[in-house]
Short mmCIF file of C-alpha atoms in Angstrom, two decimals:
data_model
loop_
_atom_site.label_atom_id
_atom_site.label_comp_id
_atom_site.label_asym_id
_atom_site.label_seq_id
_atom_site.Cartn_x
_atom_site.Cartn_y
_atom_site.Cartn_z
CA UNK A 1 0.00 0.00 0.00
CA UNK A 2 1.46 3.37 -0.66
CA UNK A 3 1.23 6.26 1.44
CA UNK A 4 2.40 8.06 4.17
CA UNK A 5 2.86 6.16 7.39
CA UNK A 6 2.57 7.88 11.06
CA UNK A 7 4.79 6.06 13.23
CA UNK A 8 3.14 5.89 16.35
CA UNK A 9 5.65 3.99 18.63
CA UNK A 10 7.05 0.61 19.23
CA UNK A 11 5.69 -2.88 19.26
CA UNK A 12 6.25 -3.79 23.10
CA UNK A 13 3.81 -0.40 24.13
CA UNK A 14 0.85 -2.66 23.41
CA UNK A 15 0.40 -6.30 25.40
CA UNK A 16 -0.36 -9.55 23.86
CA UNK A 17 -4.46 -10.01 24.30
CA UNK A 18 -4.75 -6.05 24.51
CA UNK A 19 -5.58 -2.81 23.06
CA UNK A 20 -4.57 0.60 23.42
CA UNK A 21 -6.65 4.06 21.56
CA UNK A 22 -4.86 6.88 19.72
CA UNK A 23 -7.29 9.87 19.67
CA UNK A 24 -7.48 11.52 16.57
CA UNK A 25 -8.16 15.65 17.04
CA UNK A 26 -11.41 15.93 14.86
CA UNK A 27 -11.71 12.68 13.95
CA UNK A 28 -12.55 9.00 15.26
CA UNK A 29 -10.42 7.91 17.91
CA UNK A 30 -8.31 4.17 16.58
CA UNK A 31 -8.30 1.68 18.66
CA UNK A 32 -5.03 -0.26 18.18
CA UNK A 33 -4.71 -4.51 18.97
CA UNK A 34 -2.16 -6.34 19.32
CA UNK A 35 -3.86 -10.40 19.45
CA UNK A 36 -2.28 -13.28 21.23
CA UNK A 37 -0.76 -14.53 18.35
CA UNK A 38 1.64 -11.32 17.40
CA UNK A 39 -0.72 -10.05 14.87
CA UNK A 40 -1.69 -5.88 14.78
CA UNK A 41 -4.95 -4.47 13.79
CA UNK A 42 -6.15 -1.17 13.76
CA UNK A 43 -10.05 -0.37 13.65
CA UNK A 44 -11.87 2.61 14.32
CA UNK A 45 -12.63 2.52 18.40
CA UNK A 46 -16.48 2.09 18.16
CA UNK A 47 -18.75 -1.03 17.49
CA UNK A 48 -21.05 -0.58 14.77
CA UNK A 49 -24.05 -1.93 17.20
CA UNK A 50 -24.20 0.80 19.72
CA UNK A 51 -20.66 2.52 19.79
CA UNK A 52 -19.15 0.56 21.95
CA UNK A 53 -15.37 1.13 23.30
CA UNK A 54 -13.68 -1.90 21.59
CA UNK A 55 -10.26 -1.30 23.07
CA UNK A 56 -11.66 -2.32 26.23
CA UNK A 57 -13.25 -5.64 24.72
CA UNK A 58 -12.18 -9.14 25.18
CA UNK A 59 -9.14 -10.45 21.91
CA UNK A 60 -9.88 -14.05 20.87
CA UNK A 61 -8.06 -15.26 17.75
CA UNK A 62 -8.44 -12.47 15.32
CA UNK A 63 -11.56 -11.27 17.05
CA UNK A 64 -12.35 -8.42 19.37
CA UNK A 65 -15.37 -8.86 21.51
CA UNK A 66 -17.60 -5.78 22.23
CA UNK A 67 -17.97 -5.18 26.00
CA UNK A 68 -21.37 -3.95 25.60
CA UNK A 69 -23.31 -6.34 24.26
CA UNK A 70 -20.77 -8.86 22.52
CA UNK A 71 -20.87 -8.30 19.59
CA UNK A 72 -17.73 -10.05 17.68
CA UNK A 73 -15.97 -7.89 15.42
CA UNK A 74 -13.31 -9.25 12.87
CA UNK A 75 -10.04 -7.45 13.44
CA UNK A 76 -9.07 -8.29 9.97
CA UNK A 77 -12.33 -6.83 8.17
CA UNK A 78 -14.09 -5.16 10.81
CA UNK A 79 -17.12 -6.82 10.16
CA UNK A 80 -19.41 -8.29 12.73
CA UNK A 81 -19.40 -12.12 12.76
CA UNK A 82 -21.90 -14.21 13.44
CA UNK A 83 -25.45 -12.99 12.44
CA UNK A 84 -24.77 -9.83 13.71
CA UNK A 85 -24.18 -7.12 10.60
CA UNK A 86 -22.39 -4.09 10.71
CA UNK A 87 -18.63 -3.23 9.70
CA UNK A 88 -16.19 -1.13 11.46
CA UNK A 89 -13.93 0.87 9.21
CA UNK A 90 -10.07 -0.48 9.36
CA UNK A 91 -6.47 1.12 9.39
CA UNK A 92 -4.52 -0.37 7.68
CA UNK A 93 -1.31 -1.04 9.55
CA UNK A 94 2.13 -2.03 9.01
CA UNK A 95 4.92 -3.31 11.73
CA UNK A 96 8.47 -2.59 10.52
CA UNK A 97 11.73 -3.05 12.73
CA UNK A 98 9.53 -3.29 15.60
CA UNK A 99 7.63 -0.37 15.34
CA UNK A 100 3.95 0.63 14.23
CA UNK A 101 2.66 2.69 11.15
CA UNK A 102 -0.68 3.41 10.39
CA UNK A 103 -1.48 4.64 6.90
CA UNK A 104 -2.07 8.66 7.06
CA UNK A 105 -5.32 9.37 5.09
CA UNK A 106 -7.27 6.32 7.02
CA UNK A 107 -6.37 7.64 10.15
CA UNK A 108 -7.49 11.05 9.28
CA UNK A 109 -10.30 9.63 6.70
CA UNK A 110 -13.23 10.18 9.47
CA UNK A 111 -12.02 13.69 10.14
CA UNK A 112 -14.59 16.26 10.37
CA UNK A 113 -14.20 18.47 7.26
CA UNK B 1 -22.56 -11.69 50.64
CA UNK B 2 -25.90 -10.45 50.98
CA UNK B 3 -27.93 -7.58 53.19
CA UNK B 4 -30.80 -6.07 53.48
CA UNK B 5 -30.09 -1.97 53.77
CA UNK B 6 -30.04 -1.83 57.43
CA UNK B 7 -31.07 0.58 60.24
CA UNK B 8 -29.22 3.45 57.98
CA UNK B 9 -31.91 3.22 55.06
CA UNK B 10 -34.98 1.35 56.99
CA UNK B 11 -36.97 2.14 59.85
CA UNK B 12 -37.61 -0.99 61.01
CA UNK B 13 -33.53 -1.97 60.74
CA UNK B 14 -31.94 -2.83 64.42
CA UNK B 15 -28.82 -2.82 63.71
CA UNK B 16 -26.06 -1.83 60.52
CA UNK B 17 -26.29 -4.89 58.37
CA UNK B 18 -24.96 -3.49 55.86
CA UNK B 19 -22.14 -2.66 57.18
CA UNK B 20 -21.71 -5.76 59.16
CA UNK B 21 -21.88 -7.44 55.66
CA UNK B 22 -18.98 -5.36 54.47
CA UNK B 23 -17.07 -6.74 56.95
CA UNK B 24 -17.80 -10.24 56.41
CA UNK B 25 -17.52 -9.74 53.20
CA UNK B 26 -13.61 -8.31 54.01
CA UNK B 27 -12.83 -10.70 56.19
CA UNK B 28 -14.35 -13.99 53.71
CA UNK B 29 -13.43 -13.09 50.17
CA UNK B 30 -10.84 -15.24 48.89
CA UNK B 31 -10.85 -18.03 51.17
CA UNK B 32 -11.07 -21.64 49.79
CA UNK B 33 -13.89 -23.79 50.88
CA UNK B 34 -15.32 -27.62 50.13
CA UNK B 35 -18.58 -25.69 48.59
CA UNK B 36 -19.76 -22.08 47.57
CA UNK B 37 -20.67 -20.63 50.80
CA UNK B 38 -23.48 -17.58 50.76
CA UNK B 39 -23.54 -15.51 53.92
CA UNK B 40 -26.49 -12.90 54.53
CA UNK B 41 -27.32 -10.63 57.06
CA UNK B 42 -30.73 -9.10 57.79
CA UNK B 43 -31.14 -6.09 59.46
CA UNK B 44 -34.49 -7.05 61.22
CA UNK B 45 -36.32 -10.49 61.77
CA UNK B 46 -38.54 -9.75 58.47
CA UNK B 47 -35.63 -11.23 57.31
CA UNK B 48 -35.20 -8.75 53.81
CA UNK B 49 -32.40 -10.56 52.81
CA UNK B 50 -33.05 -13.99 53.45
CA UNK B 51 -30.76 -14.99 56.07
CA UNK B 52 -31.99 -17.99 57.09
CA UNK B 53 -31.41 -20.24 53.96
CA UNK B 54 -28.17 -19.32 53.87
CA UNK B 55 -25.15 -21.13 54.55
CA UNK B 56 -24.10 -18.29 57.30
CA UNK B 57 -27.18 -16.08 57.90
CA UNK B 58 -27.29 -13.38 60.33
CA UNK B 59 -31.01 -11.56 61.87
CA UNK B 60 -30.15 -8.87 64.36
CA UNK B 61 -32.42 -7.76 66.47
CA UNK B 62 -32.95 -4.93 69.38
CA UNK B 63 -30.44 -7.22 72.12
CA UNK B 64 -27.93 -8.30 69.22
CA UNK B 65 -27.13 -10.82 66.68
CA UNK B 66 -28.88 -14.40 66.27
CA UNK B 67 -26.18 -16.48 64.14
CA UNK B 68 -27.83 -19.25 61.76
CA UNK B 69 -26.25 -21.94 60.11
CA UNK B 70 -26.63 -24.37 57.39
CA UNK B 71 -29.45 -23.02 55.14
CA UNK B 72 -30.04 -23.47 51.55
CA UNK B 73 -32.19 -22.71 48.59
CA UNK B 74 -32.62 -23.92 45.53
CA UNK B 75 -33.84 -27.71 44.89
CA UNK B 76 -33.72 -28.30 48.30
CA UNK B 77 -35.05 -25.75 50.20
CA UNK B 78 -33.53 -26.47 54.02
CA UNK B 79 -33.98 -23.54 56.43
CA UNK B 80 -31.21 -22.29 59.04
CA UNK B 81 -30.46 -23.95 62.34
CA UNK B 82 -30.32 -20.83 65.35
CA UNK B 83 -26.56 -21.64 66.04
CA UNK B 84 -26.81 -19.24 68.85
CA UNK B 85 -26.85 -15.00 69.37
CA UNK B 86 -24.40 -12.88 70.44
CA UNK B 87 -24.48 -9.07 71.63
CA UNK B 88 -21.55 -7.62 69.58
CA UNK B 89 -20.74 -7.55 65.95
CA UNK B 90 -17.37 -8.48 66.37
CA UNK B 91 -18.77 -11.59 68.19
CA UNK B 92 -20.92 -12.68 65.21
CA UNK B 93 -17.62 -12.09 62.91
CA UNK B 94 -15.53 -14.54 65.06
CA UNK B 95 -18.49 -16.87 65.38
CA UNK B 96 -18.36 -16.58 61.60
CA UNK B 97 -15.10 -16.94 61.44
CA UNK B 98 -15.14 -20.26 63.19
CA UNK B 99 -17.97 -21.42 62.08
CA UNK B 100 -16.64 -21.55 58.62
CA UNK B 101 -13.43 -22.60 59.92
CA UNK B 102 -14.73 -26.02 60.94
CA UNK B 103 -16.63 -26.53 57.82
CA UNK B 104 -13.68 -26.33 56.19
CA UNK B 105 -11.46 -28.13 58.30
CA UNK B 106 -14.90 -31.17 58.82
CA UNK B 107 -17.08 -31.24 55.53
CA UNK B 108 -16.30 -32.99 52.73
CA UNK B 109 -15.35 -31.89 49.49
CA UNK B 110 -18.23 -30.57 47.27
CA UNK B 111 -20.69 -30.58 50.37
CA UNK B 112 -22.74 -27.74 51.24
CA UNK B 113 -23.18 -26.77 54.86
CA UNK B 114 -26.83 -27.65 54.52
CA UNK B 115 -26.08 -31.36 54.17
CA UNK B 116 -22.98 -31.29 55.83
CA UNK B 117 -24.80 -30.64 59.24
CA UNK B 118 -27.49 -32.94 58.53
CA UNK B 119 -24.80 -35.26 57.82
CA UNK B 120 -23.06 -34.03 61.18
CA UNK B 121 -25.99 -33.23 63.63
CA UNK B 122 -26.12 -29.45 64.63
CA UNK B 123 -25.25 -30.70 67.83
CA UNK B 124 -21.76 -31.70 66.64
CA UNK B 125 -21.31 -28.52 65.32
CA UNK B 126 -22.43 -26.96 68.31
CA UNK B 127 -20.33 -28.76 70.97
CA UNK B 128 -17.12 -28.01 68.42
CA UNK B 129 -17.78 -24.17 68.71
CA UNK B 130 -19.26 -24.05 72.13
CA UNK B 131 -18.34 -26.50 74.44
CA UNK B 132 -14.58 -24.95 75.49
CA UNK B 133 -13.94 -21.29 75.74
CA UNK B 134 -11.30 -21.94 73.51
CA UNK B 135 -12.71 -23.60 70.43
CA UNK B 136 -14.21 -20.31 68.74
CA UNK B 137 -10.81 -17.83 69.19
CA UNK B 138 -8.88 -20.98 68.23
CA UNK B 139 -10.65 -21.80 64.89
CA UNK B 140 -11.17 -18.38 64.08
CA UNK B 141 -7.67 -17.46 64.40
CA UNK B 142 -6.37 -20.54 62.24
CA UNK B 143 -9.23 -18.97 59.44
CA UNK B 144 -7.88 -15.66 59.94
CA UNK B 145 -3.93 -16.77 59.35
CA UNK B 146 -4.74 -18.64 56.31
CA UNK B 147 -6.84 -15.93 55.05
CA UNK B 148 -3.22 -13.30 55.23
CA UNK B 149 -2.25 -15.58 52.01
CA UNK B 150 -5.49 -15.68 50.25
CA UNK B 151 -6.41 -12.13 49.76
CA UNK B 152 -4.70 -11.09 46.92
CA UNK B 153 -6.87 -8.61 45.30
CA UNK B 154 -5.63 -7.61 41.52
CA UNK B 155 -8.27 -4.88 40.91
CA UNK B 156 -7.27 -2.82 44.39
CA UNK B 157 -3.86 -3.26 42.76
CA UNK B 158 -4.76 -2.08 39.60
CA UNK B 159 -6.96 1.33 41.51
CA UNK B 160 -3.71 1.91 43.18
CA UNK B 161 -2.27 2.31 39.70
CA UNK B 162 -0.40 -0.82 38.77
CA UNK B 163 0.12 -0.81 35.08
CA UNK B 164 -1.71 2.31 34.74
CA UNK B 165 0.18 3.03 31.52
CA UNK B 166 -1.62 0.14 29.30
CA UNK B 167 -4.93 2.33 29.98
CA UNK B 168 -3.29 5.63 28.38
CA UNK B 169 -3.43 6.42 25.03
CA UNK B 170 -0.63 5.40 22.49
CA UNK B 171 -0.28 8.84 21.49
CA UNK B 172 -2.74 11.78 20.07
CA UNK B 173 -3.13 12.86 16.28
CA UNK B 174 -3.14 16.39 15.55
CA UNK B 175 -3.37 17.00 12.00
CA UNK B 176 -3.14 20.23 10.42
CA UNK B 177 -7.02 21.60 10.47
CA UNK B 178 -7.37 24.04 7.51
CA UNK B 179 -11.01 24.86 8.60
CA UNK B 180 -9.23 26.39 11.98
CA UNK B 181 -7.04 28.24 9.85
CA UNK B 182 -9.45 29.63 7.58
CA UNK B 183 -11.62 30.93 10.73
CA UNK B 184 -9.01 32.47 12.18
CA UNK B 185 -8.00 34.51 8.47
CA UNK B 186 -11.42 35.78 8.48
CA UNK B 187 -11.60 37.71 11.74
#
């Protein structure tokens, strides 16, 4: 993918299982995952359902789990599994020498003209 | 751990239940046991919060504390046995204290105290607890010096602000907001 890139720190910031959020001024805050399995996903910090916070849900596999009302969200497509339906926009993301980039213009795509 | 809301909130409450149930909530969680173990204390003998099908259940009234033991719900409904009453809350705690103390150290695995003491006779129970001076301070000391190991509580450590840096943000975006700029030309 080309673009620019924002470096926004290194690897070890984020734990195994967990999540951390990068506000964006004017825009949707990203909620950043890093899954069990050493994989990074970047989606937009709000469940398609009711908003919920999905940096604070539960990571299973390549799944986040809503902690409102559990609603499973692909990390890889931000869709909702399951009968559910609704989609969660996603960052694309790239890890390089340890560090995290997320592309520019889909972290500032949601911003508030 | 369950109360009714006590003489603080209801006019018919003798005696702080609630806050008697904070205690013996503070001074049970964490311990290991043969069975789940539900404790209760109502603050009157209208009995709000059901104290007397409960494994520990405690009814104050106007002279104190009467202590019940080895109630259940559920399939088989089997209402407390009057253990005996005491004046003081820290009384009913130790009784508590012991009380559970010897169901852990007597019943068997898997056993509720509701079968357990029909298993037993509440006599047994009674002469264990009652029948020397020493029996209640003794048990409820040996509960109270395994329960220094057991309470290990991660979410106080966590409010105290263990790893506190995993809930900050990564970082914040600021990008260059033209709309700002443009505002700020036309004044």
């Amino acid at each position: 993918m080309i673009g620019d890139w924002l470096d926004i720190g290194p690897v070890d910031q984020i734990a195994p299982g967990h999540a951390r959020t990068l506000p964006v001024i004017g825009g949707e805050e990203i909620a950043v995952f890093h899954t069990l399995d050493n994989r990074f996903y970047a989606l937009v910090n709000k469940c398609p359902h009711k908003q919920g916070p999905l940096s604070q849900g539960i990571v299973h596999g390549n799944v986040v789990t809503c902690p409102l009302h559990n609603w499973n969200i692909s990390l890889k497509t931000g869709e909702a599994l399951g009968d559910d339906e609704g989609c969660v926009p996603t960052i694309p993301l790239k890890v390089d020498a340890g560090r995290i980039y997320l592309l520019r213009e889909a972290v500032l795509a949601k911003r508030a003209a | 751990m369950k109360t009714c809301v006590g003489s603080e909130w209801c006019r018919f409450g003798t005696q702080d239940s609630t806050g008697l149930g904070v205690k013996l909530e503070q001074m049970t969680w964490g311990s290991w046991m043969p069975h789940k173990f539900k404790i209760a204390v109502s603050g009157c003998p209208r009995n709000c919060a059901e104290a007397t099908i409960k494994d520990f259940g405690v009814v104050c009234v106007d002279s104190g504390y009467e202590l019940h033991v080895g109630g259940n719900g559920g399939i088989k409904v089997r209402a407390t046995d009057l253990l005996c009453k005491v004046e003081t809350e820290a009384e009913a705690m130790e009784v508590c204290a012991a009380f559970i103390q010897l169901y852990r150290e007597e019943a068997w695995y898997l056993e509720r105290t509701a079968p357990w003491i029909e298993r037993v006779g509440l006599e047994h129970v009674k002469a264990a607890l009652f029948d020397s001076d020493q029996s209640v301070p003794v048990l409820a000391a040996r509960f109270r010096y395994s329960q220094q190991f057991m309470q290990d509580d991660p979410w106080a450590k966590r409010a105290a602000g263990e790893e506190a840096e995993l809930h900050q943000h990564l970082a914040e975006v600021r990008p260059f907001n033209t709309n700002v700029q443009q505002m700020e030309f036309a004044k």
